PDB file of C-alpha atoms in Angstrom:
ATOM      1  CA  UNK A   4      -7.057 -11.464  52.104  1.00 61.00           C
ATOM      2  CA  UNK A   5      -5.044 -13.234  49.812  1.00 65.00           C
ATOM      3  CA  UNK A   6      -8.172 -14.757  47.690  1.00 68.00           C
ATOM      4  CA  UNK A   7      -9.113 -11.008  48.079  1.00 67.00           C
ATOM      5  CA  UNK A   8      -6.297  -9.633  46.189  1.00 69.00           C
ATOM      6  CA  UNK A   9      -6.414 -12.264  43.804  1.00 61.00           C
ATOM      7  CA  UNK A  10      -9.532 -11.336  42.183  1.00 67.00           C
ATOM      8  CA  UNK A  11      -8.288  -7.911  42.406  1.00 61.00           C
ATOM      9  CA  UNK A  12      -5.807  -8.075  40.210  1.00 69.00           C
ATOM     10  CA  UNK A  13      -7.846 -10.521  38.159  1.00 59.00           C
ATOM     11  CA  UNK A  14     -10.562  -7.531  38.283  1.00 64.00           C
ATOM     12  CA  UNK A  15      -7.999  -5.112  36.678  1.00 63.00           C
ATOM     13  CA  UNK A  16      -6.222  -7.623  34.086  1.00 64.00           C
ATOM     14  CA  UNK A  17      -9.993  -8.855  32.702  1.00 63.00           C
ATOM     15  CA  UNK A  18     -10.822  -4.526  32.329  1.00 62.00           C
ATOM     16  CA  UNK A  19      -7.573  -4.193  30.960  1.00 59.00           C
ATOM     17  CA  UNK A  20      -8.188  -6.548  27.795  1.00 59.00           C
ATOM     18  CA  UNK A  21     -11.566  -5.740  27.261  1.00 56.00           C
ATOM     19  CA  UNK A  22     -10.858  -2.196  26.969  1.00 56.00           C
ATOM     20  CA  UNK A  23      -7.949  -3.177  24.598  1.00 57.00           C
ATOM     21  CA  UNK A  24     -10.339  -5.700  22.874  1.00 57.00           C
ATOM     22  CA  UNK A  25     -12.838  -2.774  21.604  1.00 69.00           C
ATOM     23  CA  UNK A  26      -9.915  -0.353  20.159  1.00 82.00           C
ATOM     24  CA  UNK A  27     -10.936   0.068  16.663  1.00 91.00           C
ATOM     25  CA  UNK A  28      -8.981   0.049  13.564  1.00 94.00           C
ATOM     26  CA  UNK A  29      -8.746   0.983  10.153  1.00 97.00           C
ATOM     27  CA  UNK A  30      -8.162  -1.436   7.824  1.00 97.00           C
ATOM     28  CA  UNK A  31      -7.347  -0.737   4.079  1.00 97.00           C
ATOM     29  CA  UNK A  32      -8.136  -3.371   1.588  1.00 97.00           C
ATOM     30  CA  UNK A  33      -6.994  -2.916  -2.488  1.00 98.00           C
ATOM     31  CA  UNK A  34      -9.175  -4.439  -4.955  1.00 98.00           C
ATOM     32  CA  UNK A  35      -5.705  -5.768  -6.271  1.00 98.00           C
ATOM     33  CA  UNK A  36      -2.157  -5.476  -4.722  1.00 98.00           C
ATOM     34  CA  UNK A  37      -0.301  -6.235  -8.242  1.00 98.00           C
ATOM     35  CA  UNK A  38      -1.059  -4.555 -11.450  1.00 98.00           C
ATOM     36  CA  UNK A  39       0.243  -5.629 -14.543  1.00 98.00           C
ATOM     37  CA  UNK A  40       1.094  -3.177 -17.165  1.00 98.00           C
ATOM     38  CA  UNK A  41       1.504  -5.716 -19.678  1.00 98.00           C
ATOM     39  CA  UNK A  42       4.224  -4.938 -23.222  1.00 97.00           C
ATOM     40  CA  UNK A  43       5.166  -1.692 -23.824  1.00 97.00           C
ATOM     41  CA  UNK A  44       7.511  -0.308 -25.778  1.00 96.00           C
ATOM     42  CA  UNK A  45      10.592   1.628 -24.722  1.00 95.00           C
ATOM     43  CA  UNK A  46       9.264   4.488 -27.238  1.00 95.00           C
ATOM     44  CA  UNK A  47       6.046   4.932 -24.511  1.00 96.00           C
ATOM     45  CA  UNK A  48       8.572   4.505 -21.053  1.00 97.00           C
ATOM     46  CA  UNK A  49       6.337   6.325 -18.684  1.00 98.00           C
ATOM     47  CA  UNK A  50       3.417   4.321 -17.937  1.00 98.00           C
ATOM     48  CA  UNK A  51       0.262   4.748 -14.771  1.00 98.00           C
ATOM     49  CA  UNK A  52      -2.040   2.827 -12.960  1.00 98.00           C
ATOM     50  CA  UNK A  53      -4.206   3.155  -9.998  1.00 98.00           C
ATOM     51  CA  UNK A  54      -4.751   0.742  -7.320  1.00 98.00           C
ATOM     52  CA  UNK A  55      -8.511   1.489  -5.658  1.00 98.00           C
ATOM     53  CA  UNK A  56      -9.156   0.317  -1.997  1.00 98.00           C
ATOM     54  CA  UNK A  57     -11.385   0.756   0.365  1.00 98.00           C
ATOM     55  CA  UNK A  58     -11.292   1.510   4.159  1.00 98.00           C
ATOM     56  CA  UNK A  59     -13.284  -2.027   5.665  1.00 97.00           C
ATOM     57  CA  UNK A  60     -12.278  -1.304   9.131  1.00 96.00           C
ATOM     58  CA  UNK A  61     -13.797   1.103  11.807  1.00 96.00           C
ATOM     59  CA  UNK A  62     -11.727   3.850  12.573  1.00 97.00           C
ATOM     60  CA  UNK A  63     -10.284   6.570   9.858  1.00 97.00           C
ATOM     61  CA  UNK A  64      -7.958   5.800   8.099  1.00 98.00           C
ATOM     62  CA  UNK A  65      -4.475   7.860   7.511  1.00 98.00           C
ATOM     63  CA  UNK A  66      -2.035   7.159   4.737  1.00 98.00           C
ATOM     64  CA  UNK A  67       1.130   8.163   6.362  1.00 97.00           C
ATOM     65  CA  UNK A  68       3.834   7.349   3.124  1.00 96.00           C
ATOM     66  CA  UNK A  69       4.178   5.407   0.216  1.00 98.00           C
ATOM     67  CA  UNK A  70       7.737   4.291   0.040  1.00 97.00           C
ATOM     68  CA  UNK A  71       8.969   3.231  -3.584  1.00 96.00           C
ATOM     69  CA  UNK A  72      11.256   0.960  -4.241  1.00 91.00           C
ATOM     70  CA  UNK A  73      13.272   2.957  -7.171  1.00 90.00           C
ATOM     71  CA  UNK A  74      13.723   6.106  -8.082  1.00 93.00           C
ATOM     72  CA  UNK A  75      11.614   5.268 -11.313  1.00 96.00           C
ATOM     73  CA  UNK A  76       7.913   4.488  -9.742  1.00 97.00           C
ATOM     74  CA  UNK A  77       6.319   7.404  -7.931  1.00 97.00           C
ATOM     75  CA  UNK A  78       3.087   6.989  -6.134  1.00 98.00           C
ATOM     76  CA  UNK A  79       0.615   9.753  -5.290  1.00 98.00           C
ATOM     77  CA  UNK A  80      -1.435   9.169  -2.630  1.00 98.00           C
ATOM     78  CA  UNK A  81      -4.520  10.843  -0.404  1.00 97.00           C
ATOM     79  CA  UNK A  82      -3.590  13.139   2.437  1.00 96.00           C
ATOM     80  CA  UNK A  83      -6.998  13.646   3.979  1.00 96.00           C
ATOM     81  CA  UNK A  84      -7.948  10.721   6.065  1.00 95.00           C
ATOM     82  CA  UNK A  85     -10.612   7.953   4.826  1.00 98.00           C
ATOM     83  CA  UNK A  86     -13.890   7.278   6.937  1.00 98.00           C
ATOM     84  CA  UNK A  87     -15.023   3.823   7.266  1.00 97.00           C
ATOM     85  CA  UNK A  88     -16.508   2.937   4.264  1.00 97.00           C
ATOM     86  CA  UNK A  89     -14.299   4.812   2.388  1.00 98.00           C
ATOM     87  CA  UNK A  90     -12.503   4.549  -0.480  1.00 98.00           C
ATOM     88  CA  UNK A  91      -9.768   6.362  -2.545  1.00 98.00           C
ATOM     89  CA  UNK A  92      -7.241   5.579  -4.675  1.00 98.00           C
ATOM     90  CA  UNK A  93      -3.133   5.554  -4.829  1.00 98.00           C
ATOM     91  CA  UNK A  94      -1.565   6.601  -8.531  1.00 98.00           C
ATOM     92  CA  UNK A  95       1.384   5.036  -9.646  1.00 98.00           C
ATOM     93  CA  UNK A  96       3.825   6.430 -12.214  1.00 98.00           C
ATOM     94  CA  UNK A  97       6.398   3.852 -14.046  1.00 98.00           C
ATOM     95  CA  UNK A  98       9.410   5.610 -15.913  1.00 98.00           C
ATOM     96  CA  UNK A  99      11.222   3.012 -17.831  1.00 96.00           C
ATOM     97  CA  UNK A 100      13.291   5.975 -19.399  1.00 96.00           C
ATOM     98  CA  UNK A 101      17.060   4.985 -20.025  1.00 94.00           C
ATOM     99  CA  UNK A 102      16.308   1.697 -18.717  1.00 94.00           C
ATOM    100  CA  UNK A 103      17.275  -1.749 -20.348  1.00 95.00           C
ATOM    101  CA  UNK A 104      14.154  -3.766 -21.692  1.00 96.00           C
ATOM    102  CA  UNK A 105      12.686  -6.905 -20.119  1.00 97.00           C
ATOM    103  CA  UNK A 106      10.416  -7.732 -16.955  1.00 98.00           C
ATOM    104  CA  UNK A 107      10.335  -5.815 -14.214  1.00 97.00           C
ATOM    105  CA  UNK A 108       8.689  -5.355 -10.550  1.00 97.00           C
ATOM    106  CA  UNK A 109       8.352  -2.653  -8.176  1.00 97.00           C
ATOM    107  CA  UNK A 110       7.173  -2.919  -4.728  1.00 98.00           C
ATOM    108  CA  UNK A 111       5.196  -0.198  -3.084  1.00 98.00           C
ATOM    109  CA  UNK A 112       5.291   0.185   0.371  1.00 98.00           C
ATOM    110  CA  UNK A 113       1.924   1.987   1.741  1.00 98.00           C
ATOM    111  CA  UNK A 114       2.439   3.021   5.401  1.00 98.00           C
ATOM    112  CA  UNK A 115      -0.787   3.542   7.192  1.00 98.00           C
ATOM    113  CA  UNK A 116      -2.532   3.995  11.184  1.00 97.00           C
ATOM    114  CA  UNK A 117      -4.059   0.347  10.493  1.00 96.00           C
ATOM    115  CA  UNK A 118      -3.324  -2.538  13.273  1.00 94.00           C
ATOM    116  CA  UNK A 119      -0.855  -4.114  10.227  1.00 92.00           C
ATOM    117  CA  UNK A 120       0.952  -0.494  10.008  1.00 91.00           C
ATOM    118  CA  UNK A 121       2.277  -0.947   6.138  1.00 93.00           C
ATOM    119  CA  UNK A 122       0.979  -3.229   3.314  1.00 96.00           C
ATOM    120  CA  UNK A 123       3.294  -4.137   0.149  1.00 98.00           C
ATOM    121  CA  UNK A 124       1.287  -3.812  -3.240  1.00 98.00           C
ATOM    122  CA  UNK A 125       3.227  -4.224  -6.985  1.00 98.00           C
ATOM    123  CA  UNK A 126       3.545  -3.205 -10.283  1.00 98.00           C
ATOM    124  CA  UNK A 127       4.799  -4.984 -12.875  1.00 98.00           C
ATOM    125  CA  UNK A 128       5.013  -5.444 -16.765  1.00 98.00           C
ATOM    126  CA  UNK A 129       7.722  -6.121 -19.679  1.00 98.00           C
ATOM    127  CA  UNK A 130       9.239  -3.496 -21.656  1.00 97.00           C
ATOM    128  CA  UNK A 131      10.021  -4.241 -24.840  1.00 96.00           C
ATOM    129  CA  UNK A 132      12.318  -2.164 -27.855  1.00 93.00           C
ATOM    130  CA  UNK A 133      10.522  -0.958 -30.756  1.00 85.00           C
ATOM    131  CA  UNK A 134      10.724  -2.862 -33.925  1.00 76.00           C
ATOM    132  CA  UNK A 135      14.124  -1.976 -36.317  1.00 71.00           C
ATOM    133  CA  UNK A 136      12.723   0.771 -38.350  1.00 58.00           C
ATOM    134  CA  UNK A 137      10.410   2.570 -35.835  1.00 56.00           C
ATOM    135  CA  UNK A 138      13.229   4.077 -34.179  1.00 55.00           C
ATOM    136  CA  UNK A 139      13.176   7.844 -33.980  1.00 55.00           C
ATOM    137  CA  UNK A 140      15.772   9.504 -35.890  1.00 52.00           C
ATOM    138  CA  UNK A 141      18.934  11.363 -34.296  1.00 50.00           C
ATOM    139  CA  UNK A 142      20.278   8.643 -32.099  1.00 49.00           C
ATOM    140  CA  UNK A 143      17.324   8.297 -29.813  1.00 48.00           C
TER     141      UNK A 143
END
């Protein structure tokens, strides 16, 4: 009787593991996880880039939320699901208006329905002051 009980429990555990192993997940894969905006002048402080991605998983991908590390960085992302094999873009705008010149690196967290529920992507660059004599008149 004990052997039969043990076999039944073992069978139930193996069935549960098989069901869990077959669960399908989306997988988000970015072409680049870091985009370098290069060097730009404080005369043009607003810079935009796009992160291209694909769903290389077996289920529909949903981007639930995108969180940026600073108020100077804004991300626009697809609100609809991305089918397996489908692609999309996340557009990131960095606004350095009023910021000190220099190098920067901003993190963007992408929250999804993937098995690993979030991923980080980065935007970086170097803002310089305009050469002397090219500043706008009027104190700005």
